[in-house]
Structure formats: structure tokens, C-alpha cells
XYZ file of C-alpha atoms in Angstrom:
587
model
C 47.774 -7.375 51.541
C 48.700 -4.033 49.116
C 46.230 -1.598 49.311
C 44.473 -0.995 46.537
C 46.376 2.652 45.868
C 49.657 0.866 45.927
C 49.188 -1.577 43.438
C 47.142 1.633 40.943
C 50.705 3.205 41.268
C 52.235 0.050 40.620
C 50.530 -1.549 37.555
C 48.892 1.788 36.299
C 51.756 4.156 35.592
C 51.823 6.247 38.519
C 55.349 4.903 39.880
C 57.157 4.751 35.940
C 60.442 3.069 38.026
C 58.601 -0.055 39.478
C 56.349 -0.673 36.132
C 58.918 -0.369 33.419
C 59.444 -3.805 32.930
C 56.080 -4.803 32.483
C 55.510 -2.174 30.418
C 58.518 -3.180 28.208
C 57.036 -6.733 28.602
C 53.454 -5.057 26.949
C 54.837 -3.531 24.647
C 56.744 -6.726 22.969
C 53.545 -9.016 23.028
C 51.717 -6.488 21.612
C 54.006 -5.714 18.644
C 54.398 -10.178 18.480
C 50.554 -10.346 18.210
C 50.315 -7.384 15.566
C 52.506 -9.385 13.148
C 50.572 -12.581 14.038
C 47.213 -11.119 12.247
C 49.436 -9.880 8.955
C 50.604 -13.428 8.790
C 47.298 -14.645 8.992
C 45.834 -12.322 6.659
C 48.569 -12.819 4.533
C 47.791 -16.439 4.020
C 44.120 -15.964 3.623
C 44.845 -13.541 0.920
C 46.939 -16.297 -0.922
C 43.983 -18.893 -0.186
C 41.296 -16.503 -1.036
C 42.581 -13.927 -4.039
C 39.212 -12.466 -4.391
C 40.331 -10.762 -0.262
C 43.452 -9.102 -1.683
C 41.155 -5.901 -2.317
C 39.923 -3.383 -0.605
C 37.562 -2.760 -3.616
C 35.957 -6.286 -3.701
C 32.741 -7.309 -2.566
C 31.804 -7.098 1.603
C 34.814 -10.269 3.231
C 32.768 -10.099 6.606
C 29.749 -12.410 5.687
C 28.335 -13.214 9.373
C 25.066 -15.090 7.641
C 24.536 -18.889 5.907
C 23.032 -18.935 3.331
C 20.418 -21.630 2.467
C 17.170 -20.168 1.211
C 14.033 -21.974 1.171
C 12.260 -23.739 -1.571
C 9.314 -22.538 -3.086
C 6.689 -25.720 -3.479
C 3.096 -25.874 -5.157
C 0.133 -27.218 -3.391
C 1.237 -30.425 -4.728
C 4.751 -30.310 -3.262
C 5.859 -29.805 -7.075
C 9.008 -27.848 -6.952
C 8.717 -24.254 -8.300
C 12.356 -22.505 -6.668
C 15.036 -23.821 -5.118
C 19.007 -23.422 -4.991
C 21.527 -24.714 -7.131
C 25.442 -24.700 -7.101
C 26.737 -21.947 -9.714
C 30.202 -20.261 -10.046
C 30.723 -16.244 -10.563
C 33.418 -14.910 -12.594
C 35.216 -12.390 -11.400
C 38.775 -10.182 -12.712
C 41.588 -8.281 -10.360
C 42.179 -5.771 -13.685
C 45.784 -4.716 -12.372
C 47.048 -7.982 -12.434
C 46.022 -8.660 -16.327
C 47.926 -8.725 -19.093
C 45.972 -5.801 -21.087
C 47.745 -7.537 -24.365
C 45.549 -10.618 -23.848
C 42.533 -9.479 -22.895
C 40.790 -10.059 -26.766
C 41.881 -13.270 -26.135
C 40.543 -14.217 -23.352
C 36.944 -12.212 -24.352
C 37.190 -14.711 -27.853
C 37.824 -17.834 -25.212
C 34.810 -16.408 -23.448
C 32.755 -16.108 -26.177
C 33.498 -19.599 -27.676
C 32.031 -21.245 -24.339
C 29.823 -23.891 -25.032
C 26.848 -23.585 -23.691
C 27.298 -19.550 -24.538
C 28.270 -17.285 -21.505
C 26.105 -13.874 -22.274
C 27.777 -10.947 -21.359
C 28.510 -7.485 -23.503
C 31.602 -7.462 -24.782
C 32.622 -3.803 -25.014
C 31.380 -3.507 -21.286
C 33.488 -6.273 -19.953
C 36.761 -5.319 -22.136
C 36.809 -1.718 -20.425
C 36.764 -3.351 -17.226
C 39.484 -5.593 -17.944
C 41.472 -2.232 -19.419
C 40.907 -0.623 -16.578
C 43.281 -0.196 -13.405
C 40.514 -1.149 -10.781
C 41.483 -3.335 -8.046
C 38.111 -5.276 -8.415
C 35.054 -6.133 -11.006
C 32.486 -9.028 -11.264
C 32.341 -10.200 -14.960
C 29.262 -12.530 -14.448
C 27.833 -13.570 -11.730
C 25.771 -16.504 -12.932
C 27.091 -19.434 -14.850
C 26.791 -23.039 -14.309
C 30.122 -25.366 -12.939
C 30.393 -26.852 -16.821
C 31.443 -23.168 -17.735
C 33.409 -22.492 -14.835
C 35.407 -25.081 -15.339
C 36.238 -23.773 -18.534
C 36.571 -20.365 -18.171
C 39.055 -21.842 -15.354
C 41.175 -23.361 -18.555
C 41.845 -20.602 -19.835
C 45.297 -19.615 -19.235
C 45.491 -15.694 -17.867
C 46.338 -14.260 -14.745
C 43.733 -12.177 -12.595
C 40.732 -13.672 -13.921
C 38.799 -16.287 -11.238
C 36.046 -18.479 -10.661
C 34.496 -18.475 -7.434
C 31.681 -20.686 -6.060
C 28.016 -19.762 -4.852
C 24.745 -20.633 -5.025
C 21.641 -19.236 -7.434
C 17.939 -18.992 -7.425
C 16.144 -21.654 -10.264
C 13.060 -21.770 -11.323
C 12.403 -25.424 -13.423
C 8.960 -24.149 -15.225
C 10.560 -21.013 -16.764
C 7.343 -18.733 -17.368
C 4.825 -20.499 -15.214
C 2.930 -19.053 -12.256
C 6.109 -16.127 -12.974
C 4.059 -13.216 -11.240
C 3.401 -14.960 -8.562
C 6.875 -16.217 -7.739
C 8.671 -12.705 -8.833
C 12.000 -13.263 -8.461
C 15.527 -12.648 -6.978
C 18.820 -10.930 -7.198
C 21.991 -10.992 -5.084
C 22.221 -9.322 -1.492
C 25.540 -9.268 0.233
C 27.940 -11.017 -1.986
C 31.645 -12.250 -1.707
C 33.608 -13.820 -4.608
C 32.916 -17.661 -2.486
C 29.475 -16.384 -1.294
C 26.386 -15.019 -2.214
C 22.913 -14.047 -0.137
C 19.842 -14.545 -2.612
C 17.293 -11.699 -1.710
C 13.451 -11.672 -3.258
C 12.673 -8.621 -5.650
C 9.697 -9.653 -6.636
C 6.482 -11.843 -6.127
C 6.278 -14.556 -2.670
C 10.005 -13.906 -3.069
C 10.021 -10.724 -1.898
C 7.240 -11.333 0.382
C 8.222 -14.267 1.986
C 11.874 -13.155 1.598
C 12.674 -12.869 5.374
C 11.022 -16.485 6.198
C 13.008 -18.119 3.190
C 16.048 -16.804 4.201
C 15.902 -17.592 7.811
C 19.386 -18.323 8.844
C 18.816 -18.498 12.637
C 16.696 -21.931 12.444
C 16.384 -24.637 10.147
C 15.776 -24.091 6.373
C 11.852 -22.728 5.912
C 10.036 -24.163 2.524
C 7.074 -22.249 1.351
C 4.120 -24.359 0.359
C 1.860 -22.210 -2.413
C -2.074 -22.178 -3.349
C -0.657 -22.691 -6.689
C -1.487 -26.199 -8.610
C 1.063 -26.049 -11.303
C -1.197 -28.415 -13.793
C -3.886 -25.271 -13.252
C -1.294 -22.737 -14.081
C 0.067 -24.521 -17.431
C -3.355 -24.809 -18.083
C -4.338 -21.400 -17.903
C -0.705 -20.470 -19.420
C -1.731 -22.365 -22.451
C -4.963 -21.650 -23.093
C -5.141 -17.893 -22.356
C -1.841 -17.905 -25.327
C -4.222 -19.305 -27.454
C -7.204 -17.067 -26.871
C -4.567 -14.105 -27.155
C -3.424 -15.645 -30.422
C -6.900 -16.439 -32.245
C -8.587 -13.239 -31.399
C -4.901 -11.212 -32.377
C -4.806 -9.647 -28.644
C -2.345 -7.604 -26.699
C -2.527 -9.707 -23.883
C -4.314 -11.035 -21.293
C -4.830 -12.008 -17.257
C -6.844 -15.253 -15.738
C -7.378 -15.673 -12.142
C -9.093 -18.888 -10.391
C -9.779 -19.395 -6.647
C -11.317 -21.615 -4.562
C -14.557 -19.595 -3.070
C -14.278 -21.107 -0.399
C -11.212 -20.765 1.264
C -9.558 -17.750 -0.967
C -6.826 -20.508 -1.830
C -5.097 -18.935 -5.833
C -5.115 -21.951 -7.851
C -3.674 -20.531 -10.609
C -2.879 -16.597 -11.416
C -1.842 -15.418 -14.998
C -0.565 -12.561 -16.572
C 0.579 -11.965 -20.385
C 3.087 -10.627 -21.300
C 5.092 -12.633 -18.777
C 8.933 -13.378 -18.038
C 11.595 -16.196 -17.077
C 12.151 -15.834 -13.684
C 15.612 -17.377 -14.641
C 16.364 -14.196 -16.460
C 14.227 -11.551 -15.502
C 17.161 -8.536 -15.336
C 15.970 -9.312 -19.652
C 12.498 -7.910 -18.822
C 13.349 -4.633 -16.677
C 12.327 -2.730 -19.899
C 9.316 -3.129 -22.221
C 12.298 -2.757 -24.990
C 14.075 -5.783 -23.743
C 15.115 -8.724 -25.578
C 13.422 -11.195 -23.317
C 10.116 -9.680 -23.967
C 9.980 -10.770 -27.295
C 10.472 -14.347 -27.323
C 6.927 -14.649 -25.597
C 5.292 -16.885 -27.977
C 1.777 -16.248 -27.893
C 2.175 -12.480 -28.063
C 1.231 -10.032 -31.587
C 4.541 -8.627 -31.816
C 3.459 -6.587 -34.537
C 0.351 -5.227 -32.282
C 0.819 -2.484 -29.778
C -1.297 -0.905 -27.136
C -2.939 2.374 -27.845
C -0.134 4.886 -26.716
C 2.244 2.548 -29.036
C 4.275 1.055 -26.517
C 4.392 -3.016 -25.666
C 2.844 -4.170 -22.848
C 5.251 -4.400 -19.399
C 6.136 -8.149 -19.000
C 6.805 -7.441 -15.451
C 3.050 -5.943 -15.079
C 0.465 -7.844 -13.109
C -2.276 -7.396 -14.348
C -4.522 -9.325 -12.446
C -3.184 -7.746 -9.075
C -1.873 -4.275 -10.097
C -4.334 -3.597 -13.360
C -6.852 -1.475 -12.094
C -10.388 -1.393 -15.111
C -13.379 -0.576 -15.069
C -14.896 -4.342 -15.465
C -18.240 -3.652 -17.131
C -21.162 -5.713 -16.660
C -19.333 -8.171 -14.161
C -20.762 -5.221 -11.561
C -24.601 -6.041 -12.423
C -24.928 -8.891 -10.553
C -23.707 -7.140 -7.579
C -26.428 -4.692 -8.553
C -28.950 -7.906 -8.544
C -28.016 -9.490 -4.994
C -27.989 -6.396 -3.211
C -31.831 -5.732 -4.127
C -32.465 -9.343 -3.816
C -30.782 -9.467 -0.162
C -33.037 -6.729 0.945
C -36.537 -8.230 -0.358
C -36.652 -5.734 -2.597
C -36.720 -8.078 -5.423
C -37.158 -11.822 -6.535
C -35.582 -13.974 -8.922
C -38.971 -13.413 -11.147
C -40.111 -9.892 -9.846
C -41.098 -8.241 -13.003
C -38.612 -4.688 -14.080
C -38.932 -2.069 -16.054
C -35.914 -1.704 -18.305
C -37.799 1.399 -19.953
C -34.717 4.426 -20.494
C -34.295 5.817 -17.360
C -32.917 9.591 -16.613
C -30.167 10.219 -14.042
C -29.615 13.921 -12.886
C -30.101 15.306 -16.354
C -28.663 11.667 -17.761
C -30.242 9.414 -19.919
C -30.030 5.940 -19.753
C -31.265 3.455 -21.718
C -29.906 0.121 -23.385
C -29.307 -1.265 -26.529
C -32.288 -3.083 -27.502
C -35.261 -1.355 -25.511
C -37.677 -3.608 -24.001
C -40.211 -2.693 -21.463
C -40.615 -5.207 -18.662
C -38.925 -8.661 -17.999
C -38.110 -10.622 -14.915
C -35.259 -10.216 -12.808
C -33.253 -13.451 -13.897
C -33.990 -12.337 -17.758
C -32.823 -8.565 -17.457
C -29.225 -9.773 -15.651
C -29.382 -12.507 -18.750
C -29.543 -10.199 -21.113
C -27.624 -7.868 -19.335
C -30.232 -4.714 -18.791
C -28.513 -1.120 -17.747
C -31.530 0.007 -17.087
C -32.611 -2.667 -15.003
C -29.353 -2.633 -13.008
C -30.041 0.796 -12.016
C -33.399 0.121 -10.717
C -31.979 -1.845 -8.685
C -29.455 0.091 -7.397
C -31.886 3.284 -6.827
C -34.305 0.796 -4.409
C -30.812 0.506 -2.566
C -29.787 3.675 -2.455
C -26.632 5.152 -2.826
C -25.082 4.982 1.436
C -26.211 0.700 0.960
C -24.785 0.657 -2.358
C -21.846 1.739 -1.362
C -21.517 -0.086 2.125
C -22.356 -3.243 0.089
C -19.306 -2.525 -2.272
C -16.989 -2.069 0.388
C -18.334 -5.219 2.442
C -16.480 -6.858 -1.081
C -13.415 -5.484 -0.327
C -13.301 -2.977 -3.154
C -12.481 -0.133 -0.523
C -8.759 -1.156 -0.647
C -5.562 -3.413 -1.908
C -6.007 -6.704 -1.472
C -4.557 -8.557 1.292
C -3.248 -10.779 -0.911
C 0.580 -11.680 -0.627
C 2.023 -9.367 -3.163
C 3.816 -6.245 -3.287
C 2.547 -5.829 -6.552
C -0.684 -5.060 -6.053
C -3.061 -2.116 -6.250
C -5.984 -0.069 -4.398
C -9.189 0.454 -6.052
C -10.267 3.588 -8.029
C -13.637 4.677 -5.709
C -15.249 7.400 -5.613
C -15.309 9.273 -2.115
C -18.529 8.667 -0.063
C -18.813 12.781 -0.617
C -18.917 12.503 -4.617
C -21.397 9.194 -4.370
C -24.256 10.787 -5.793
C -26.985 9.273 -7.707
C -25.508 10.070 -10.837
C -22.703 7.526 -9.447
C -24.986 5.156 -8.365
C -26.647 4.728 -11.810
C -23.312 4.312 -13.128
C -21.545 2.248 -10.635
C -24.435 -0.634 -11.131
C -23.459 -1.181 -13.962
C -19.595 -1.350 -14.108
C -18.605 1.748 -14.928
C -17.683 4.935 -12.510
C -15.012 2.708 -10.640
C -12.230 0.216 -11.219
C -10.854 -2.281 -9.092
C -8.682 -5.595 -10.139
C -9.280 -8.649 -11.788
C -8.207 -10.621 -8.201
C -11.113 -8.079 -6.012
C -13.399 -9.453 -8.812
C -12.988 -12.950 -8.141
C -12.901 -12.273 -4.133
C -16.010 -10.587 -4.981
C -18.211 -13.482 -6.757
C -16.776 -15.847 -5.057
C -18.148 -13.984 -1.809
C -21.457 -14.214 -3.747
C -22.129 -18.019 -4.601
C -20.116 -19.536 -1.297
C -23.259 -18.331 0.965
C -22.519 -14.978 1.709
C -19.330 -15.255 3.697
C -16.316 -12.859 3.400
C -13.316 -14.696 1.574
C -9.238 -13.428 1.705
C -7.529 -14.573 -1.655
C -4.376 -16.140 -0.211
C -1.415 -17.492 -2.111
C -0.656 -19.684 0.920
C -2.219 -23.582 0.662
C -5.369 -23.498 3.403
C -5.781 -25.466 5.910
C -9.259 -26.137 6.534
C -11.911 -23.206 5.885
C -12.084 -20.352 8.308
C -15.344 -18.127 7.153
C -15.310 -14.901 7.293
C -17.950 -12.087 8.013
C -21.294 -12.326 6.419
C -21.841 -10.564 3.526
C -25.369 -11.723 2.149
C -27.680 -14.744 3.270
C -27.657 -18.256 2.046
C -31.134 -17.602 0.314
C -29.258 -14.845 -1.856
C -26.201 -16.653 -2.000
C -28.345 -19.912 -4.189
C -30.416 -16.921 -6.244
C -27.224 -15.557 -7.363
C -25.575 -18.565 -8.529
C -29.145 -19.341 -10.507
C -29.295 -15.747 -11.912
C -25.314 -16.795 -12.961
C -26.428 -20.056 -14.746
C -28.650 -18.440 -16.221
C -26.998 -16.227 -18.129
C -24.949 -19.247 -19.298
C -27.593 -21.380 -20.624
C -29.981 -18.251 -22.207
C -27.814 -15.085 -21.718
C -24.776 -13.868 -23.081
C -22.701 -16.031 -22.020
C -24.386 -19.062 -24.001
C -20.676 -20.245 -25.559
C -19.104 -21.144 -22.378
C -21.522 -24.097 -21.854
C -19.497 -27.205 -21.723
C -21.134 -31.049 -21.755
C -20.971 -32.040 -18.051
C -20.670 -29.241 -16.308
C -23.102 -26.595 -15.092
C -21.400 -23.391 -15.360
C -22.185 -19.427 -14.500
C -21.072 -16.027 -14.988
C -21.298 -12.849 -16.015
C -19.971 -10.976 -19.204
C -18.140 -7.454 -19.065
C -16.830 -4.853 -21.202
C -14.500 -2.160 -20.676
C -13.495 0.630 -22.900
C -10.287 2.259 -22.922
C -9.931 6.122 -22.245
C -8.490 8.218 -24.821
C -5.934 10.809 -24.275
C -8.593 12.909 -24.712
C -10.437 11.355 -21.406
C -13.048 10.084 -23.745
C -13.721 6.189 -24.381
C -12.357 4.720 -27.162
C -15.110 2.240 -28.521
C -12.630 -0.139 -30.564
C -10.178 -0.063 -27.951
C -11.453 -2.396 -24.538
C -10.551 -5.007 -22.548
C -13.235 -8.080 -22.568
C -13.934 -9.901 -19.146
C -16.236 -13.139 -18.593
C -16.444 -13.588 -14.351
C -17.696 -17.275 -14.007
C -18.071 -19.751 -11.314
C -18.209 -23.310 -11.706
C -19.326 -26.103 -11.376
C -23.247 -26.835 -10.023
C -25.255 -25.424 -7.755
C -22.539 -25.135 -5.096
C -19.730 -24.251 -7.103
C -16.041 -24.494 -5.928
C -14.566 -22.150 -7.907
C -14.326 -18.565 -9.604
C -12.632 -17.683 -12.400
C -12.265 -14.202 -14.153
C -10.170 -14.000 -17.326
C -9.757 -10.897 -19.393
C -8.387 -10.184 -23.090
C -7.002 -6.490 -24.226
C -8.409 -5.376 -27.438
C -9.629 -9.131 -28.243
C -11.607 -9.243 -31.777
C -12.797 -12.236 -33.895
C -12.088 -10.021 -36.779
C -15.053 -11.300 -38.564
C -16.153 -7.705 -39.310
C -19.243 -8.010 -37.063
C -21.093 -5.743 -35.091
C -19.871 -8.538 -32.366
C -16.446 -8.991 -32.870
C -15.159 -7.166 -29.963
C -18.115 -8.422 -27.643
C -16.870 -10.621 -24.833
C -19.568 -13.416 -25.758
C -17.650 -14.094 -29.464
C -13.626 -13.378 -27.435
C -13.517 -14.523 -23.611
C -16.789 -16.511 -23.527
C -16.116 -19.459 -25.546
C -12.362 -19.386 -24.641
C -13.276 -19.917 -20.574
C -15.482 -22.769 -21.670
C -12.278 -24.510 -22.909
C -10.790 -23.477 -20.071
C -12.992 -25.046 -17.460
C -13.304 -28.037 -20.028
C -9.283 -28.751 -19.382
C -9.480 -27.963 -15.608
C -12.192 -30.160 -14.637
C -10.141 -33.187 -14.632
C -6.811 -31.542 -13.036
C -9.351 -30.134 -9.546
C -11.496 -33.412 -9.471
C -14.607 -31.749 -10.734
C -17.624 -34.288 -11.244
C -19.351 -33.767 -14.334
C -23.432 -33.341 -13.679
C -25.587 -36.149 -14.418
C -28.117 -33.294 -16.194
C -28.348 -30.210 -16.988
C -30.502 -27.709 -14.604
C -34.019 -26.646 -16.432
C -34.015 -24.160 -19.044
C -35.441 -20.903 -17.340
C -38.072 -19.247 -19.702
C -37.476 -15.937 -20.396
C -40.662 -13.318 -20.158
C -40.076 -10.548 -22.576
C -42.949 -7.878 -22.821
């Protein structure tokens, strides 16, 4: 056998004589094999025109594409994939004579193509090896664009994101745009919404196609949709939010913000100024928000509007003395004018005493201090954050947004007094529903969830049962003799709380004719199911009245037709009777 340093000189250079013949034998395969690939590139490029560029889109695409569908709780679909085409130009091969004609053959598609015309004619002028012309149209148009006779202008298959309910349950689905993209190809990638959250698991190429199966019940959403355009209409609004949730479970039933988009078309709704934005229906285009702008469309108000919610925050006041013995349902209370660290405090209508249930009724500052002092301000606090107001929700959302609290440094009495009743800090419309819903399931520590549960897992304990049943009668209460007396509705027993919150000026000062109006309820019974929190900006029956902007004439009576139309659609039972009229104990 050759030893291993006479076949290195052989085969590896070091004897040129002996290896020129396999050398010259390299040498020719290699150079063979070189004009192989060119011939096989060559007749890809003739297949594939869209390839003959080094400025086109990435030619290397490694991944399938097949995203997911996006389901309600239902299995209603609410996203999915359908086939498309993309239009796309090689400007050095066109005829720069005919490009008007081809932009008038564009133009006189039927159904309409929408593109900008001077944009796409510079394009075409142009001497660029590559450009996209649109990147969305269905296979009706691309079969016609394809009839129109002119060279280096192509159609090229793909697949695009749908959404069949246009507007509904759009903030919570988002939206999507294209990743990695090839004239034949393109990856959809989430921007927004459970798209963007989810967008890894939908787009899960190494596996089987995932489907994503949503809290959402899409008869709930159209509900809300419709209803909350209504309220926004009648009481001339900018807009408005609605959020309901199961309190048990944390399961979003429905989430709704307006202004809202198409998903279909949301590149429209990037700016406040866009087109898209005004074809919302139920929106005063003729109104706009204090600093004179239109509200974003794209804004999610329920998860990324941070307010000061008002009186919502008394009952929180009311359970926390009521969890510590403190207080009963029909302890007597002073709601004399109290003084705060040089502050004064008092409501407006004085009284001097009343019961516990009557002062949340009639929804008592004074008394909601009270309470809050027997607490003091390390519980109060404690007890806030046990809600989940100390951060974003974990809810599945990039759009979402922390809390305004003050630091446990600045949490002075002065902040205390303020804080029990609604003002001092803001969180979001969703940590308000988490919150009540926390209140009137028996004390246990909810996680709102877009996801459909599976069971009930409680959480932590945040008050006991006892306190739990006293909150949800101090809640009916207010309903059937507080301020919240236009949201009953025959059948059901329903509760809640009433808030207010004023804008702040530019000045930093509040701007009494400028607020948002919020009604926090929870229905139905005893044991309710369900919590519900919708809002209005700068709602007003325009009646002139000292009460027009009050949320018991805006928000009040338009959750009681809410909960009317929703009762059916979540398989509420209507109650046989109505619970006893509490009397209420003025002195």
C-alpha cells in the first residue's frame, strides 16, 4: 500500500508531473458544471421574469407560507387567507410611450384598482430594474390587468390576510402587512392586535397550520359595535370604548373602540388625516377633540387610554373598609365636608349622616374618604395593587398601557382622600373591568385573556366571599335608588357604578365641559357573570341641563340597552323578581 506522503505528493500538487492530468481533468468538469448553473438560471429567469433582477424582491424564500386562521369562541371565522395576485413592472423593458395607456387601462378596472397615479407613472418612467405597483388585488383584476397588452408589466400570484366583518372586534385582531416577499410569494406578518401577538404561532411553518380560537363572541361585538355608534350619535360624542368579560374566568367577550378601522385596509388609517377615517359612520365629523385634532382610529382606548375614571373608584373605597370590619352595609357615615392637609372636601348636596349602601348610592366624596382614612394610606394602596392597577395588563396586546400611580413615597393622605374617589390616578378601561369583576366573583384575582378558557382556574384572593355578596348589593343598589336608576332593564337585576372624568387643560387645570363619562356595571343577579365598563368622550344630551354631561342622562341608559340586547346572545335568564327596594336613611 502507498504511504500516505506518496499519494499527498501525488493527488495534492507536490509532484506537478504525475498530477497534471487530473488536474487538467478538474479543471474541465469544473468549467462543464459552471455553465450547467447559467443554463439553469437562464431558464428559470425565462419561467420566472420577476428573477431577472437583482433589484427585485428576496428569490431565496426557504419558508411556506400558510398562516393560521383567526376563529371566535364560536368557531365563526374572523381571518384567514385568500388567493390574490400582485402587480408588479420591470421599468426598462416598457415602452415609456404607452405608459398613459396602460395607467387609463388601469384605472378603468372594474371593480377599481386604487393606486396614485402620479406615483406609479414615475415608476414606470423610471430606469429601475424593479417596482411593485400593487400588491393586493383580487384574481378578477389580475386577469385583466393581464389583458392588457404591454411589455414589462406582470401579475404574480400570492396569498393575503381577510378579514369578513370589516370593522368588528378590529382592535383586537390588529392587522397585517407583508414580510419577505417574492413576485410568486408572499409571508403575511402581524402588525397589530392577536396578529402581532400570536404572529409567531400563526405562522408556524415547521408543523401543521395553528388556528387561534378567541374570547371574542362576534354576536357580542356587533352588539356592542352597534349600540355604542348609537350612544356616540344621540349624545353628539367624539367617541367611545366598551369592554365586557366574563368575571369569572377573565375570558373578553367583546372589546370596542371608536373611532375604529377595516382591517382590510388599515395602511388608510396610519394617519388621523386619512381617508379611511372618515367613512366611520357613527362618528361627528364635524366635532373634534379639545386640541382640534380627530381622534386616532388606530387608538385603543380601552387597552392603551389611560383616565382618571371617577366615581367607578368608590366602591373600591367601600369593600376595602367593609373587608376589614371596619364597616357594614348599614353602618351609619358622616358625609359632613371633610379637610385634607389644608384641603377641603365636601360634596355636592351636603348631608350629614347616611348608611353605607346610601352614601355609595348617591355617590358621597366625603364618605369615600372616610373610608379610605379607616384604611389608611400603606392598605389603600396594597389593596389597589392586589387589582392589578400597579402595571400593564397581561392581556394579549401590544397595545396596551401601564397605569398612572403615584409612587408609594408621594402616597400621602392628601392622595388617599383623592384616590377614593377616582381622581389622583388613571388606569384603563380593561384594569377597570379586571377590577370589579375581581369584586363580585368572591374575591378571587382574575387575568383578562383574549384566549377562549378552558375551565376556571382562580386566582389569589383578593377579598372574602362575605365582601364579595356586600359589594354586588351596594352595586344593585345604586341601580335601583342611585345614580344609576336608567340602566334598570325588565328581567334582569343589574349593578354598577357611575364615573366622571374631566379633561385637563393645557393649562393642567380641568376642563369642566370637557370629560369622558363611564358607567362600570355587572350583571345579571346576585352572582353575576359578567362586567361591563363603557365610556363616552364629551357625551351630552344637549338638553341644556345642569345634567347633560352627567353619566346617569349619557352612558347609563345607553348600557341598559346594551345588556337588554346581550342577554339573549350569552344565555342570560331573566329574574323571576326584582330584589327588595333598599330604604335609604338620610339625616
Amino acid at each position: 500500500m502507498a504511504s500516505w506522503t506518496g499519494i499527498r505528493k501525488k493527488y495534492f500538487g507536490m509532484d506537478p508531473v504525475s498530477t497534471r492530468p487530473i488536474r487538467l481533468k478538474l479543471l474541465v468538469f469544473l468549467i462543464l458544471l459552471a455553465f450547467v448553473a447559467v443554463g439553469i438560471r437562464i431558464t428559470y429567469f425565462a419561467i420566472d421574469p420577476g428573477q431577472n433582477s437583482v433589484s427585485s424582491p428576496t428569490n431565496n424564500l426557504k419558508k411556506v407560507f400558510n398562516r393560521g386562521d383567526i376563529l371566535d369562541r364560536n368557531g365563526v371565522l374572523l381571518a384567514s387567507n385568500l388567493p390574490a395576485y400582485s402587480i408588479y413592472a420591470h421599468p426598462k423593458e416598457i415602452d415609456k410611450d404607452k405608459v398613459d395607456d396602460f395607467l387609463d387601462a388601469l384605472e378603468a378596472i372594474d371593480p377599481p384598482i386604487y393606486f396614485d397615479r402620479d406615483r406609479e407613472k414615475q415608476k414606470l418612467l423610471s430606469d429601475k430594474n424593479f417596482a411593485w405597483i400593487h400588491k393586493r388585488i383580487s384574481p378578477d383584476q389580475s386577469q385583466k390587468v393581464n389583458q392588457i397588452t404591454i411589455k414589462g408589466i406582470y401579475t404574480g400570484e400570492r396569498e393575503v390576510r381577510v378579514y369578513p366583518n370589516g370593522r368588528l372586534a378590529a382592535h383586537v385582531l390588529g392587522g397585517t402587512s407583508f414580510g419577505e416577499e417574492h413576485v410568486n410569494k408572499a409571508e403575511i406578518i402581524g402588525v397589530a392586535g392577536v396578529e402581532k401577538y400570536f404572529n409567531n404561532l400563526l405562522n408556524n411553518n415547521d408543523s401543521s397550520r395553528t388556528d387561534l380560537e378567541l374570547s371574542i363572541d362576534i354576536r357580542a361585538q356587533q352588539i356592542l359595535t352597534e349600540m355604542l355608534c348609537l350612544g356616540i350619535d344621540e349624545f353628539n360624542a367624539l367617541g367611545g370604548s366598551a369592554i365586557l368579560m366574563n368575571v369569572h374566568t377573565g375570558e373578553i367577550i367583546s372589546l370596542v373602540s371608536i373611532p375604529d378601522f377595516d382591517p382590510n385596509r388599515r395602511d388608510e388609517f396610519i394617519t388621523t388625516d386619512a381617508k379611511g377615517a372618515d367613512d366611520n359612520k357613527c362618528i361627528n365629523d364635524s366635532k373634534n377633540s379639545n386640541d382640534g385634532k380627530k381622534l386616532d382610529p388606530l387608538f385603543n382606548m380601552v387597552t392603551q387610554g389611560i383616565y382618571e375614571l371617577g366615581s367607578t373608584f368608590k366602591i373600591f373605597s367601600a369593600a376595602m373598609a367593609l373587608d376589614k370590619n371596619h364597616y357594614q352595609r348599614d353602618s351609619i357615615i358622616s358625609t359632613r365636608p371633610i379637610e385634607i392637609m389644608g384641603k377641603q372636601f365636601k360634596d355636592y348636596r351636603n348631608h350629614h349622616e347616611m348608611t353605607v349602601m346610601e352614601a355609595v348610592a348617591r355617590s358621597k366624596n366625603t364618605a369615600a374618604i372616610r373610608m379610605a382614612l379607616v384604611i389608611g394610606n400603606q392598605a389603600q394602596r396594597k389593596f389597589l395593587m392586589d387589582l392589578g392597577f400597579d402595571k400593564k395588563s397581561d392581556v394579549q396586546l401590544h397595545e396596551s398601557s401601564s397605569p398612572l400611580v403615584p409612587s408609594e413615597k408621594n402616597w400621602n393622605d392628601l392622595t388617599l382622600a383623592t384616590v377614593s374617589f377616582g381622581h389622583g390616578m388613571s388606569i384603563t378601561p380593561l384594569h377597570l373591568a379586571s377590577a370589579y369583576a375581581i369584586l363580585v366573583n368572591g374575591g378571587y384575582k382574575v387575568y383578562p385573556t383574549l384566549l377562549r378558557a378552558n375551565g376556571i382556574e382562580q386566582g389569589e384572593r383578593v377579598i372574602s366571599p362575605n365582601t364579595s355578596k356586600d359589594v354586588v348589593s351596594l352595586l344593585l343598589n345604586v341601580v335601583e335608588n342611585g345614580t344609576a336608576r336608567d340602566s334598570r332593564i325588565e328581567g334582569y337585576l343589574v349593578g354598577g357604578k357611575t364615573g366622571t372624568s374631566e379633561k385637563v387643560g393645557a393649562d393642567g387645570k380641568y376642563l369642566e365641559d370637557r370629560n369622558f363619562v363611564i358607567f362600570a356595571s355587572v350583571f345579571s343577579g346576585e352572582k353575576p357573570n359578567y362586567s361591563l365598563v363603557v365610556m363616552l368622550d364629551e357625551a351630552s344630551t344637549g338638553d341644556g341641563s345642569d345634567y347633560e354631561r352627567q353619566a346617569g342622562h349619557t352612558v347609563v341608559p345607553l348600557t341598559g340597552e346594551i345588556i337588554a340586547r346581550l342577554g339573549p346572545v350569552l344565555d342570560v335568564v331573566p329574574e323571576n323578581q326584582s330584589p327588595e327596594s333598599n330604604i335609604l336613611a338620610s339625616k
